[in-house]
XYZ file of C-alpha atoms in Angstrom:
91
model
C 85.197 70.658 103.514
C 88.074 71.496 105.869
C 90.369 72.200 102.908
C 87.807 74.592 101.413
C 87.343 76.336 104.767
C 91.113 76.799 105.146
C 91.344 78.166 101.599
C 88.575 80.673 102.364
C 90.202 81.824 105.625
C 93.563 82.214 103.875
C 91.970 84.246 101.083
C 90.044 86.506 103.481
C 93.268 87.146 105.441
C 95.077 87.995 102.186
C 92.383 90.539 101.280
C 92.510 92.032 104.769
C 96.323 92.260 104.772
C 96.469 93.926 101.347
C 94.058 96.640 102.459
C 95.829 97.120 105.806
C 99.216 97.444 104.090
C 97.933 100.057 101.644
C 95.515 102.095 103.747
C 96.472 101.540 107.408
C 92.814 101.670 108.521
C 91.803 101.927 112.176
C 89.906 98.653 111.758
C 88.746 96.260 109.068
C 86.431 93.258 108.912
C 86.162 91.041 105.841
C 83.026 88.877 105.680
C 82.291 86.079 103.221
C 78.631 86.448 102.175
C 78.867 83.897 99.356
C 76.329 81.587 100.987
C 73.695 84.311 100.601
C 74.092 84.201 96.814
C 74.091 80.440 96.122
C 70.778 80.537 94.258
C 71.821 83.330 91.906
C 72.135 82.317 88.276
C 75.727 83.575 87.987
C 76.882 82.017 91.283
C 80.241 80.249 91.143
C 81.675 78.413 94.153
C 85.161 79.534 93.063
C 84.302 83.224 93.480
C 83.505 85.077 96.672
C 80.846 87.618 97.562
C 82.617 89.733 100.161
C 81.610 92.524 102.478
C 84.322 94.789 103.834
C 83.601 96.973 106.843
C 86.422 99.455 107.184
C 87.084 102.314 109.563
C 89.490 104.707 107.913
C 89.901 108.425 108.454
C 91.617 108.784 105.069
C 88.762 107.057 103.216
C 86.196 109.204 105.054
C 87.786 112.339 103.559
C 87.293 110.987 100.021
C 84.123 110.823 97.983
C 82.410 107.441 98.256
C 83.176 106.698 94.597
C 86.881 107.528 94.961
C 87.169 105.487 98.158
C 85.531 102.486 96.473
C 87.771 102.880 93.402
C 90.822 102.871 95.656
C 89.773 99.655 97.393
C 88.933 98.034 94.044
C 92.384 99.018 92.723
C 94.075 97.473 95.774
C 92.147 94.244 95.125
C 92.467 94.381 91.326
C 93.979 90.903 90.912
C 91.555 89.312 93.378
C 88.629 90.933 91.549
C 89.798 89.280 88.326
C 90.254 85.837 89.834
C 88.441 85.236 93.134
C 85.911 87.969 93.938
C 82.550 88.106 92.170
C 80.972 90.851 94.289
C 82.337 93.341 96.807
C 80.250 95.373 99.234
C 82.130 98.148 101.008
C 80.974 99.871 104.182
C 83.202 102.804 105.190
C 82.963 104.169 108.741
């Protein structure tokens, strides 16, 4: 259990750092909501359901679709391998 927890924390930090390096947001919070989706038919314990709360003046100037596309492009590799679902809240 401890190993899994450490893996999750490391992955969440990686996601956070990639977004910070690309976008330089005022703030960012990455939340693992995977536990809320355990009963879903397509649930996989190897893939995360993440929520990102991000405060970014540059993202606020973009359309919601373009801002989401930008974040998805930053996390392209993680979306292929480790992220099943991504909820984005831009402030």
